[in-house]
Short mmCIF file of C-alpha atoms in Angstrom, two decimals:
data_model
loop_
_atom_site.label_atom_id
_atom_site.label_comp_id
_atom_site.label_asym_id
_atom_site.label_seq_id
_atom_site.Cartn_x
_atom_site.Cartn_y
_atom_site.Cartn_z
CA MET A 194 8.77 -108.22 79.00
CA THR A 195 10.07 -105.53 81.28
CA TYR A 196 10.90 -102.25 79.13
CA LYS A 197 8.89 -99.09 79.90
CA LYS A 198 6.74 -97.50 77.12
CA LEU A 199 8.11 -94.04 77.40
CA PRO A 200 7.62 -91.27 74.63
CA PHE A 201 9.96 -92.03 71.69
CA ILE A 202 11.96 -88.99 71.33
CA LEU A 203 14.35 -87.67 68.78
CA VAL A 204 16.91 -84.93 67.99
CA LEU A 205 18.34 -83.56 64.73
CA GLY A 206 20.45 -80.52 63.90
CA PHE A 207 20.87 -79.27 60.23
CA GLY A 208 21.50 -76.05 58.51
CA ALA A 209 18.94 -73.65 57.04
CA VAL A 210 16.62 -73.60 54.17
CA LEU A 211 12.70 -73.16 53.91
CA LEU A 212 10.30 -71.57 51.66
CA SER A 213 10.01 -68.87 48.52
CA ILE A 214 8.62 -66.54 45.42
CA GLY A 215 8.60 -65.68 41.84
CA CYS A 216 7.84 -63.23 38.78
CA ASN A 217 8.34 -63.33 35.09
CA SER A 218 9.31 -59.91 34.24
CA SER A 219 12.89 -58.62 33.04
CA ASN A 220 14.39 -55.45 34.95
CA GLY A 221 17.79 -54.81 34.04
CA LYS A 222 20.14 -54.53 36.85
CA GLU A 223 18.42 -57.00 39.17
CA ASN A 224 19.08 -59.96 36.70
CA THR A 225 22.82 -59.70 36.55
CA VAL A 226 22.68 -62.41 39.23
CA ALA A 227 20.86 -65.89 38.86
CA ILE A 228 21.31 -67.56 41.98
CA ASP A 229 18.22 -69.27 43.95
CA THR A 230 19.55 -70.00 47.21
CA ILE A 231 20.87 -68.68 50.43
CA PRO A 232 24.47 -68.59 50.79
CA LYS A 233 25.75 -71.73 52.15
CA LYS A 234 27.03 -72.28 55.78
CA PRO A 235 29.09 -74.84 57.07
CA ALA A 236 27.75 -78.06 57.48
CA ALA A 237 26.12 -78.70 60.55
CA ASP A 238 26.36 -81.50 63.18
CA ILE A 239 23.52 -83.60 61.71
CA THR A 240 22.17 -86.20 63.99
CA MET A 241 19.33 -88.79 64.12
CA PRO A 242 17.34 -88.74 67.01
CA GLY A 243 16.88 -91.40 69.55
CA ASN A 244 18.65 -92.93 72.59
CA PHE A 245 20.96 -95.90 72.34
CA SER A 246 22.77 -98.09 74.82
CA LEU A 247 25.80 -96.65 75.72
CA GLN A 248 27.58 -99.62 76.23
CA THR A 249 30.48 -100.96 74.12
CA LYS A 250 31.19 -104.43 75.76
CA LEU A 251 28.53 -106.14 74.19
CA THR A 252 29.12 -106.66 70.50
CA PHE A 253 27.86 -108.93 68.02
CA ASP A 254 29.74 -110.70 64.87
CA SER A 255 29.13 -108.85 61.64
CA SER A 256 28.12 -111.93 59.64
CA ASN A 257 24.78 -111.39 61.30
CA ILE A 258 23.79 -108.59 59.15
CA PRO A 259 23.77 -110.24 55.45
CA VAL A 260 22.00 -113.12 56.94
CA PHE A 261 19.73 -110.96 58.76
CA PHE A 262 18.53 -108.89 55.32
CA GLY A 263 18.63 -112.30 53.50
CA LYS A 264 15.96 -113.53 56.07
CA TYR A 265 13.76 -110.03 55.80
CA PRO A 266 14.57 -108.55 52.22
CA GLU A 267 12.02 -105.86 52.20
CA LEU A 268 14.25 -104.35 54.82
CA LYS A 269 17.59 -104.56 52.27
CA PRO A 270 17.25 -100.81 51.11
CA TYR A 271 18.50 -100.01 54.39
CA GLU A 272 21.27 -102.64 54.89
CA LYS A 273 24.10 -100.10 53.91
CA ASP A 274 22.77 -97.60 56.79
CA VAL A 275 22.84 -100.18 59.12
CA LEU A 276 26.33 -101.53 58.21
CA LYS A 277 27.46 -98.21 58.37
CA PHE A 278 25.86 -97.73 61.71
CA TYR A 279 27.46 -100.57 63.32
CA GLN A 280 31.07 -100.31 61.72
CA ASN A 281 31.05 -96.79 63.53
CA LYS A 282 30.14 -98.65 66.66
CA LYS A 283 32.25 -101.36 66.26
CA PHE A 284 29.31 -103.78 66.03
CA ALA A 285 28.36 -103.03 69.59
CA TYR A 286 24.82 -103.35 70.59
CA ALA A 287 22.47 -100.08 70.61
CA TRP A 288 19.37 -101.46 71.70
CA PHE A 289 20.75 -103.60 74.79
CA ASP A 290 22.78 -103.15 77.79
CA ALA A 291 23.95 -105.15 80.59
CA ASN A 292 20.37 -105.44 81.79
CA GLY A 293 19.03 -106.38 78.39
CA LEU A 294 16.71 -104.52 76.05
CA ILE A 295 16.80 -100.74 76.68
CA GLU A 296 13.21 -98.99 77.00
CA GLN A 297 13.18 -97.24 74.09
CA ALA A 298 12.93 -100.24 72.05
CA GLY A 299 9.07 -100.44 72.84
CA ASN A 300 8.78 -96.86 72.08
CA LEU A 301 10.16 -97.15 68.69
CA PHE A 302 7.99 -100.06 68.05
CA ASN A 303 4.86 -98.01 69.35
CA LYS A 304 6.08 -95.33 66.91
CA ILE A 305 6.36 -97.18 63.80
CA GLU A 306 3.30 -99.53 64.49
CA ASN A 307 1.18 -96.36 64.16
CA ILE A 308 2.95 -94.83 61.07
CA ALA A 309 -0.35 -94.89 59.15
CA ASP A 310 -0.92 -91.44 61.56
CA GLU A 311 1.68 -90.04 59.70
CA GLY A 312 -0.53 -89.28 56.67
CA LEU A 313 1.69 -91.99 54.45
CA PRO A 314 -0.19 -95.40 52.96
CA VAL A 315 2.45 -97.36 54.29
CA GLN A 316 2.60 -100.12 56.70
CA LEU A 317 4.90 -101.61 59.06
CA LEU A 318 7.25 -104.17 57.56
CA TYR A 319 7.51 -107.66 58.99
CA ASN A 320 4.73 -106.59 61.57
CA LYS A 321 4.11 -110.43 62.66
CA GLU A 322 7.74 -111.02 63.22
CA PHE A 323 8.60 -107.68 64.78
CA HIS A 324 5.52 -108.41 67.20
CA ALA A 325 6.99 -111.82 68.09
CA MET A 326 10.07 -110.57 69.00
CA LEU A 327 9.12 -108.04 71.62
CA ASP A 328 6.12 -110.19 72.80
CA ASN A 329 5.90 -111.23 76.38
CA ASP A 330 4.60 -114.60 75.54
CA SER A 331 7.47 -115.25 72.83
CA THR A 332 9.43 -118.41 73.46
CA GLU A 333 12.64 -116.55 73.90
CA SER A 334 12.97 -113.41 76.31
CA TYR A 335 15.22 -110.89 74.99
CA THR A 336 14.93 -108.71 78.40
CA GLU A 337 17.92 -110.43 80.23
CA LYS A 338 20.09 -111.13 77.19
CA GLU A 339 21.20 -109.33 73.69
CA ASN A 340 19.88 -111.16 70.71
CA PRO A 341 21.36 -109.64 67.33
CA ALA A 342 18.28 -110.54 64.93
CA LEU A 343 16.03 -108.13 67.09
CA GLU A 344 18.98 -105.68 67.42
CA LEU A 345 19.02 -105.54 63.70
CA MET A 346 15.22 -105.55 63.52
CA LEU A 347 15.09 -102.11 65.35
CA THR A 348 18.24 -100.53 63.58
CA ALA A 349 16.50 -101.32 60.09
CA GLN A 350 12.99 -100.25 61.38
CA TYR A 351 14.46 -97.32 62.81
CA PHE A 352 16.11 -96.32 59.16
CA PHE A 353 12.81 -97.25 57.59
CA TYR A 354 10.79 -94.78 59.69
CA ALA A 355 13.48 -91.98 59.46
CA LYS A 356 13.32 -92.01 55.57
CA LYS A 357 9.75 -92.35 55.16
CA ILE A 358 8.55 -90.13 57.84
CA TRP A 359 11.53 -87.58 58.42
CA SER A 360 12.97 -87.32 54.99
CA GLY A 361 9.68 -87.45 52.70
CA MET A 362 10.27 -88.15 49.01
CA GLY A 363 12.94 -87.55 46.60
CA ASP A 364 14.17 -84.51 44.58
CA LYS A 365 12.01 -85.63 41.85
CA ALA A 366 8.88 -84.92 43.50
CA MET A 367 10.12 -81.70 44.18
CA ARG A 368 10.92 -80.99 40.50
CA GLU A 369 7.59 -82.31 39.28
CA THR A 370 5.73 -79.79 41.66
CA ASN A 371 7.73 -76.97 40.85
CA TRP A 372 9.29 -76.96 44.35
CA ASN A 373 12.63 -74.94 43.65
CA LEU A 374 13.78 -74.61 47.18
CA PRO A 375 16.80 -76.35 48.56
CA ARG A 376 15.78 -79.15 50.86
CA LYS A 377 16.50 -80.26 54.18
CA LYS A 378 19.13 -83.24 54.25
CA LEU A 379 19.63 -85.76 56.91
CA ALA A 380 23.04 -87.27 57.17
CA TYR A 381 22.65 -90.46 58.08
CA ASP A 382 26.22 -91.24 58.64
CA ALA A 383 27.11 -88.56 60.85
CA PHE A 384 24.71 -89.03 63.90
CA LEU A 385 26.00 -91.92 65.97
CA ASP A 386 28.33 -89.70 68.31
CA SER A 387 25.89 -87.17 69.52
CA LEU A 388 23.34 -90.29 69.43
CA LEU A 389 25.68 -92.17 72.09
CA ASN A 390 26.35 -88.93 74.11
CA VAL A 391 22.56 -87.48 74.34
CA PRO A 392 21.32 -88.57 78.15
CA SER A 393 17.85 -89.35 78.54
CA SER A 394 17.30 -86.19 80.51
CA ALA A 395 18.36 -84.15 77.71
CA PHE A 396 16.03 -85.47 75.18
CA MET A 397 13.82 -82.90 72.77
CA LYS A 398 10.29 -83.38 72.81
CA ASN A 399 9.54 -82.85 68.71
CA GLU A 400 10.66 -84.90 65.73
CA PRO A 401 13.23 -83.62 63.30
CA VAL A 402 10.12 -81.89 60.85
CA PHE A 403 9.18 -78.29 60.45
CA ARG A 404 6.71 -77.41 63.14
CA GLN A 405 3.66 -77.33 61.24
CA TYR A 406 4.18 -80.79 60.62
CA GLY A 407 2.94 -82.11 63.86
CA LEU A 408 0.38 -79.44 63.84
CA LEU A 409 -0.99 -80.73 60.45
CA LYS A 410 -0.69 -84.37 61.78
CA ALA A 411 -3.21 -83.69 64.82
CA PHE A 412 -5.76 -82.41 62.51
CA LEU A 413 -5.15 -85.25 60.36
CA LYS A 414 -6.53 -87.42 62.80
CA LYS A 415 -9.50 -85.24 63.54
CA TYR A 416 -10.53 -84.97 60.02
CA ARG A 417 -10.10 -88.58 59.50
CA SER A 418 -12.21 -89.43 62.50
CA ILE A 419 -15.34 -86.95 61.28
CA GLU A 420 -15.08 -88.75 58.08
CA GLU A 421 -15.40 -92.02 59.52
CA SER A 422 -18.28 -91.11 62.00
CA GLY A 423 -20.49 -90.81 59.16
CA LYS A 424 -21.85 -87.38 60.41
CA TRP A 425 -20.72 -85.26 57.64
CA LYS A 426 -23.63 -84.78 55.24
CA PRO A 427 -24.12 -82.56 52.18
CA ILE A 428 -25.72 -79.26 52.92
CA LYS A 429 -28.97 -78.41 50.59
CA ALA A 430 -29.39 -74.89 50.65
CA ASP A 431 -32.82 -73.76 50.20
CA LYS A 432 -31.73 -70.16 49.59
CA LYS A 433 -28.64 -68.15 48.14
CA SER A 434 -27.53 -67.00 51.38
CA TYR A 435 -28.17 -67.34 55.07
CA ARG A 436 -27.40 -64.45 57.70
CA PHE A 437 -28.00 -62.91 61.18
CA GLY A 438 -31.70 -62.98 62.01
CA ASP A 439 -32.87 -65.58 59.35
CA SER A 440 -34.62 -68.76 59.92
CA SER A 441 -34.44 -72.05 58.27
CA LYS A 442 -34.03 -75.79 58.95
CA VAL A 443 -30.73 -75.39 56.71
CA ILE A 444 -29.37 -73.44 59.36
CA ILE A 445 -29.29 -76.61 61.95
CA GLU A 446 -27.24 -78.47 59.32
CA ILE A 447 -24.67 -75.59 59.06
CA ARG A 448 -24.44 -75.47 62.82
CA GLU A 449 -23.80 -79.57 62.71
CA HIS A 450 -21.06 -78.84 60.25
CA LEU A 451 -19.18 -75.91 62.07
CA LEU A 452 -19.73 -77.92 65.48
CA LEU A 453 -17.80 -81.04 63.89
CA LEU A 454 -15.12 -78.71 62.59
CA GLY A 455 -14.70 -77.03 65.79
CA ASP A 456 -16.01 -73.60 64.90
CA LEU A 457 -19.00 -73.78 67.06
CA GLY A 458 -19.00 -74.73 70.50
CA LYS A 459 -22.39 -76.29 70.96
CA ASN A 460 -25.25 -77.16 68.55
CA ASN A 461 -28.30 -75.92 70.29
CA GLN A 462 -30.45 -77.23 67.22
CA SER A 463 -32.02 -73.82 66.72
CA THR A 464 -33.21 -73.05 63.16
CA LEU A 465 -32.49 -69.16 63.95
CA PHE A 466 -29.46 -67.78 62.60
CA ASP A 467 -28.36 -66.31 66.09
CA ASN A 468 -25.15 -64.28 67.25
CA GLU A 469 -23.25 -67.54 68.37
CA LEU A 470 -23.51 -69.14 64.90
CA GLU A 471 -22.35 -65.66 62.94
CA THR A 472 -19.22 -65.86 65.41
CA ALA A 473 -18.66 -69.26 64.27
CA VAL A 474 -19.25 -68.44 60.65
CA LYS A 475 -16.82 -65.84 60.94
CA ASN A 476 -14.21 -68.15 62.34
CA PHE A 477 -14.73 -70.55 59.58
CA GLN A 478 -14.56 -67.74 57.15
CA GLN A 479 -11.18 -66.68 58.25
CA ARG A 480 -9.71 -70.28 58.13
CA TYR A 481 -10.70 -70.43 54.54
CA GLY A 482 -9.89 -66.98 53.34
CA ILE A 483 -13.04 -65.80 52.61
CA LYS A 484 -14.51 -62.52 53.61
CA ASP A 485 -15.19 -62.62 57.31
CA ASP A 486 -18.79 -61.02 57.11
CA GLY A 487 -20.45 -63.77 58.83
CA ILE A 488 -22.90 -64.30 56.10
CA VAL A 489 -23.06 -67.90 54.75
CA GLY A 490 -22.90 -67.58 50.97
CA ASN A 491 -22.21 -69.48 48.06
CA SER A 492 -18.68 -69.65 48.71
CA MET A 493 -18.60 -70.69 52.10
CA LEU A 494 -21.59 -73.22 51.29
CA ALA A 495 -19.25 -74.91 48.68
CA GLU A 496 -16.41 -75.07 51.32
CA LEU A 497 -18.82 -76.71 53.86
CA ASN A 498 -19.80 -79.29 51.15
CA TYR A 499 -16.20 -80.11 50.08
CA PRO A 500 -15.56 -83.63 50.33
CA LEU A 501 -13.67 -84.48 53.72
CA SER A 502 -11.68 -87.11 52.07
CA LYS A 503 -10.23 -84.49 49.94
CA ARG A 504 -9.41 -82.29 52.94
CA VAL A 505 -7.60 -85.34 54.44
CA GLU A 506 -5.78 -85.45 51.33
CA GLN A 507 -4.87 -81.71 51.49
CA ILE A 508 -3.48 -82.12 54.69
CA ILE A 509 -1.32 -85.29 53.54
CA VAL A 510 0.13 -83.35 50.73
CA ASN A 511 1.05 -80.37 53.10
CA MET A 512 2.70 -82.61 55.57
CA GLU A 513 4.64 -83.99 52.61
CA ARG A 514 5.96 -80.73 52.04
CA CYS A 515 6.90 -79.93 55.81
CA ARG A 516 9.11 -82.95 55.60
CA TRP A 517 11.27 -81.05 52.77
CA LEU A 518 11.77 -77.99 55.14
CA PRO A 519 14.27 -77.55 58.10
CA VAL A 520 13.05 -77.71 61.70
CA SER A 521 13.70 -74.21 62.31
CA LEU A 522 15.48 -71.20 61.01
CA GLN A 523 16.98 -68.90 63.59
CA THR A 524 17.42 -65.76 61.93
CA ASP A 525 15.13 -62.82 60.36
CA TYR A 526 13.61 -64.00 56.90
CA ILE A 527 10.42 -63.54 54.95
CA VAL A 528 7.99 -65.94 53.34
CA VAL A 529 5.21 -65.59 50.82
CA ASN A 530 2.67 -68.21 50.80
CA ILE A 531 1.34 -68.41 47.56
CA PRO A 532 -2.02 -69.86 47.97
CA GLU A 533 -2.76 -67.85 50.94
CA PHE A 534 -1.92 -64.50 49.21
CA LYS A 535 0.17 -63.36 52.16
CA PHE A 536 3.33 -61.99 52.93
CA HIS A 537 5.02 -62.80 56.72
CA ALA A 538 8.19 -61.49 58.39
CA TYR A 539 9.77 -63.42 60.75
CA GLU A 540 12.43 -62.49 63.58
CA HIS A 541 14.22 -65.41 65.26
CA ASP A 542 11.95 -67.87 63.86
CA SER A 543 8.75 -66.02 65.22
CA LEU A 544 6.20 -64.13 63.32
CA VAL A 545 6.21 -60.37 63.63
CA TRP A 546 3.85 -58.85 61.09
CA SER A 547 2.09 -60.20 57.65
CA MET A 548 0.21 -58.35 54.99
CA ASN A 549 -1.79 -59.33 51.98
CA VAL A 550 0.16 -59.84 48.51
CA VAL A 551 -1.19 -60.16 44.82
CA VAL A 552 0.65 -63.14 43.04
CA GLY A 553 0.81 -64.42 39.30
CA THR A 554 -1.98 -65.88 37.68
CA ALA A 555 -2.62 -69.57 36.69
CA LEU A 556 -1.17 -68.54 33.39
CA ASN A 557 1.70 -66.64 34.96
CA LYS A 558 2.55 -68.64 37.85
CA THR A 559 4.61 -67.26 40.57
CA ALA A 560 7.71 -69.42 40.94
CA ILE A 561 8.45 -71.40 44.39
CA PHE A 562 12.06 -70.59 45.13
CA ASN A 563 14.55 -68.37 47.49
CA GLY A 564 16.82 -65.68 47.60
CA MET A 565 18.46 -62.71 49.49
CA MET A 566 16.78 -59.51 49.39
CA ASN A 567 19.47 -57.21 48.85
CA THR A 568 18.34 -54.12 47.25
CA VAL A 569 15.50 -51.54 47.42
CA VAL A 570 14.78 -49.41 44.74
CA PHE A 571 12.97 -46.11 45.32
CA SER A 572 10.94 -44.44 42.55
CA PRO A 573 11.77 -47.34 39.89
CA TYR A 574 11.62 -47.65 36.12
CA TRP A 575 9.32 -50.56 35.05
CA ASN A 576 11.38 -52.43 32.53
CA VAL A 577 8.65 -53.87 30.41
CA PRO A 578 9.44 -57.66 29.85
CA SER A 579 9.93 -58.64 26.23
CA SER A 580 6.87 -60.94 26.60
CA ILE A 581 4.77 -58.25 27.67
CA LYS A 582 6.26 -55.57 25.07
CA ASN A 583 5.70 -58.08 22.13
CA LYS A 584 2.27 -59.35 22.92
CA GLU A 585 0.58 -56.13 24.49
CA ILE A 586 2.87 -53.23 23.92
CA LEU A 587 3.79 -53.18 20.34
CA PRO A 588 0.20 -54.10 19.09
CA ALA A 589 -1.10 -50.95 21.48
CA ILE A 590 1.34 -48.64 19.58
CA ARG A 591 0.42 -49.88 16.24
CA ARG A 592 -3.12 -49.02 16.99
CA ASN A 593 -2.26 -45.59 18.72
CA GLY A 594 1.05 -43.85 17.84
CA ASN A 595 0.59 -41.80 21.13
CA TYR A 596 0.42 -44.93 23.40
CA LEU A 597 3.78 -44.49 24.85
CA GLU A 598 3.39 -41.03 25.81
CA ARG A 599 0.09 -41.42 27.40
CA ASN A 600 1.41 -44.21 29.74
CA HIS A 601 4.48 -42.41 30.71
CA MET A 602 6.57 -45.09 28.70
CA GLU A 603 9.88 -44.23 26.80
CA TRP A 604 12.03 -46.55 24.41
CA ASN A 605 15.26 -47.45 26.20
CA GLY A 606 17.37 -48.74 23.24
CA SER A 607 15.29 -51.72 22.07
CA ASN A 608 13.62 -51.97 25.14
CA ILE A 609 10.47 -50.18 26.81
CA ARG A 610 10.38 -48.83 30.22
CA GLN A 611 7.79 -46.87 32.22
CA LYS A 612 8.93 -43.90 34.01
CA PRO A 613 9.14 -43.18 37.86
CA GLY A 614 5.58 -41.71 39.24
CA PRO A 615 2.34 -42.49 40.41
CA TRP A 616 1.30 -44.03 37.37
CA ASN A 617 4.29 -46.84 37.30
CA ALA A 618 2.98 -50.28 37.51
CA LEU A 619 5.66 -51.19 40.07
CA GLY A 620 4.57 -48.17 42.18
CA LYS A 621 6.77 -46.37 44.17
CA VAL A 622 9.14 -48.77 45.37
CA LYS A 623 10.30 -52.52 44.49
CA PHE A 624 12.35 -54.99 46.50
CA LEU A 625 14.95 -57.09 44.60
CA PHE A 626 16.55 -60.58 45.43
CA PRO A 627 18.41 -61.60 42.67
CA ASN A 628 17.17 -64.79 41.06
CA SER A 629 16.79 -66.54 37.68
CA HIS A 630 12.98 -66.34 37.62
CA SER A 631 13.36 -62.31 37.55
CA ILE A 632 10.96 -62.28 40.37
CA TYR A 633 10.62 -59.23 42.94
CA LEU A 634 8.22 -58.07 45.35
CA HIS A 635 7.07 -54.00 44.46
CA ASP A 636 4.32 -51.85 44.91
CA THR A 637 1.38 -51.11 42.66
CA PRO A 638 -1.11 -48.37 41.91
CA SER A 639 -4.07 -50.86 41.59
CA LYS A 640 -4.87 -50.74 45.66
CA SER A 641 -8.26 -52.34 45.10
CA LEU A 642 -7.18 -55.75 44.51
CA PHE A 643 -5.64 -56.16 48.12
CA SER A 644 -9.31 -56.42 49.31
CA GLN A 645 -10.40 -59.37 47.13
CA ASP A 646 -10.36 -62.90 48.60
CA LYS A 647 -8.49 -64.37 45.41
CA ARG A 648 -5.63 -62.17 44.74
CA ALA A 649 -3.83 -64.16 41.66
CA PHE A 650 -3.44 -60.98 38.76
CA SER A 651 0.18 -60.31 37.95
CA HIS A 652 2.44 -61.60 35.44
CA GLY A 653 4.37 -63.37 37.94
CA CYS A 654 5.82 -61.08 40.50
CA ILE A 655 4.27 -60.12 44.16
CA ARG A 656 2.59 -56.98 44.65
CA VAL A 657 2.59 -55.80 48.16
CA GLU A 658 -0.21 -54.27 50.19
CA GLU A 659 2.34 -52.09 52.35
CA PRO A 660 5.28 -51.14 50.42
CA ARG A 661 6.02 -48.02 52.90
CA ARG A 662 6.10 -50.48 56.13
CA LEU A 663 8.22 -52.93 54.42
CA ALA A 664 10.99 -50.38 52.91
CA ILE A 665 10.99 -49.24 56.62
CA TYR A 666 11.48 -52.96 57.63
CA VAL A 667 14.25 -53.92 55.29
CA LEU A 668 16.23 -50.75 56.24
CA ARG A 669 15.67 -50.47 59.62
CA HIS A 670 19.28 -51.52 60.33
CA GLN A 671 20.52 -48.41 58.31
CA PRO A 672 19.69 -45.51 60.39
CA GLU A 673 20.28 -43.01 57.87
CA TRP A 674 17.00 -44.05 56.17
CA THR A 675 14.73 -42.53 58.29
CA GLU A 676 10.93 -42.53 57.62
CA ALA A 677 11.09 -38.99 56.33
CA ARG A 678 14.02 -40.10 53.77
CA ILE A 679 12.12 -43.04 52.48
CA ASP A 680 9.04 -41.08 51.95
CA SER A 681 11.10 -38.61 50.09
CA ALA A 682 12.64 -41.37 47.76
CA MET A 683 9.28 -43.04 47.28
CA ASN A 684 7.90 -39.56 45.80
CA ALA A 685 10.98 -38.45 43.99
CA GLU A 686 11.19 -38.45 40.02
CA LYS A 687 14.66 -40.13 40.09
CA GLU A 688 15.12 -43.78 40.41
CA LEU A 689 17.43 -44.62 43.31
CA TYR A 690 19.11 -48.12 44.35
CA VAL A 691 19.73 -48.81 47.83
CA LYS A 692 21.87 -51.63 49.19
CA VAL A 693 20.51 -53.56 52.23
CA THR A 694 23.37 -53.85 54.43
CA LYS A 695 21.86 -57.00 56.27
CA PRO A 696 20.26 -58.81 53.18
CA ILE A 697 17.21 -60.73 54.26
CA PRO A 698 16.40 -64.36 53.25
CA VAL A 699 13.32 -64.54 51.17
CA PHE A 700 11.16 -68.01 50.62
CA ILE A 701 8.45 -68.13 48.20
CA ALA A 702 6.14 -70.66 49.36
CA TYR A 703 3.30 -73.14 48.38
CA PHE A 704 1.12 -74.62 51.19
CA THR A 705 -2.59 -75.11 51.02
CA SER A 706 -3.07 -76.05 54.37
CA TRP A 707 -1.34 -75.02 57.67
CA VAL A 708 -2.26 -74.36 61.39
CA ASP A 709 -2.39 -70.74 62.58
CA ARG A 710 -0.83 -69.05 65.93
CA ALA A 711 -4.61 -69.40 67.34
CA GLY A 712 -4.18 -72.84 66.70
CA ARG A 713 -6.61 -73.19 63.79
CA ILE A 714 -6.37 -75.25 61.04
CA ASN A 715 -6.50 -72.88 57.53
CA PHE A 716 -7.16 -74.22 54.01
CA ARG A 717 -6.66 -72.34 50.66
CA ASN A 718 -7.57 -73.39 47.00
CA ASP A 719 -4.95 -75.14 45.36
CA ILE A 720 -4.49 -72.02 42.48
CA TYR A 721 -1.83 -73.58 40.59
CA LYS A 722 -3.27 -77.26 40.72
CA ARG A 723 -0.33 -78.97 42.32
CA ASP A 724 -1.74 -80.81 45.34
CA GLY A 725 -3.19 -83.71 43.30
CA ARG A 726 -0.03 -84.50 41.39
CA LEU A 727 1.94 -84.63 44.84
CA ALA A 728 -1.02 -86.70 46.06
CA GLU A 729 -0.56 -89.06 43.44
CA MET A 730 3.24 -89.20 43.63
CA ILE A 731 2.89 -89.85 47.74
CA ILE A 732 0.75 -93.11 46.83
CA GLU A 733 2.99 -94.18 44.15
CA ASN A 734 6.07 -93.54 46.47
CA SER A 735 4.40 -95.69 49.16
CA LYS A 736 4.78 -99.09 47.19
CA LEU A 737 8.46 -98.40 47.14
CA LYS A 738 10.87 -99.49 50.06
#
């Protein structure tokens, strides 16, 4: 055949949705609204990527469609999409023009044939038949004339690939893994006009998935390659830790692991723990959220001995989560990644700063959702949640009649609240984004927790390490709120609510693997045990057409 194998590139446009957070405490004013979403925007022009023939003269009879799906029943779930596609196109060929089969047909085939690279245990449907249709040695040549069977095979396979790879699993998977964020939607019936008017010179270079997807995909290939090489062997330690200046045969094994993972440039086979190895150890520790002290202790040895098959699974699970997100969000927004214990502020989809956070324990999980940060509360009262009042405060009062006074608390009707001040559980400021989970971000007097590697200590709300910086950031568009005024409000004795004139989208997310700005893959513990169930669902879903 004469078609060229050019990059298969796609274009997609859609509205905004992304990541989010949660807390289990009730707090008066901030609970008057229960909306876990960003205000809806007008529907965007949603397109399916690709480069189809712009010709309209070459057409085929519509009766070919039911005949095709009768012959290839495993593709039948996509029959309605295919029919709608060609009805809008008045049954004109998309993959043929006056010169025969267009170049993108081969590119599509190559993409689908390598679908295993996308982290899903699915295979190309009708591989043999598809091969035969495109084979140079086929008894019929389709490069010189149009052919409805090949035309329909290409389009049906296109929808198969798009729905499996770009859309991801359905809402059931999101519900069962407690992912309460609005998801990306692909309108398959709205993409034709833009497809047929996109010149090849304007093709985009990325597929319609969140940018982390492609980055994780590259590391999926790398980790699979390491696993298949058989070079990954368990490290059998002969002491509790290894540090600069130590000497041991085990250090050679540590070097080999760090070499395979890319933290170490070369393995000099030395038994001495030298400067080069210490630098590699610190790089590894940073990628795993371990204190980067350059010491190979128990926690790092455990990570080095973690099965690569489980790392591969971890990457695959987070690639699926990426399928649910929008390609980009061209605005200012905040993301809290629960397993990372980190807050990230973005401006125009670019990271501007990050800080440590404390999230909910395994028993008091921080929810995954989103909202609009619209209020800053300086010197806040802490309205004690009913659950904490009943389980903790009331029993303490029965044991000690002075408990409330000693803890700067008071009755507020039938509820209990803690007065503003340095003792307050919410610290000097809290940040509200109305939601049904009663979750918000806040300061805390317990600063020591931010220095720990694992920071799941709260009842569900999110404690921030730099509350003053966050207050300045959130109110940066309100010039009357100078740094001096913010400092004064944070140290006042009276609670003060301040409306944010430019509310900020807040997303609470759950990613246990991602690629950072330095191009390094990061892994974190699955603190809420959600990866395993999603991995099972991916396998179950792969069996469905």
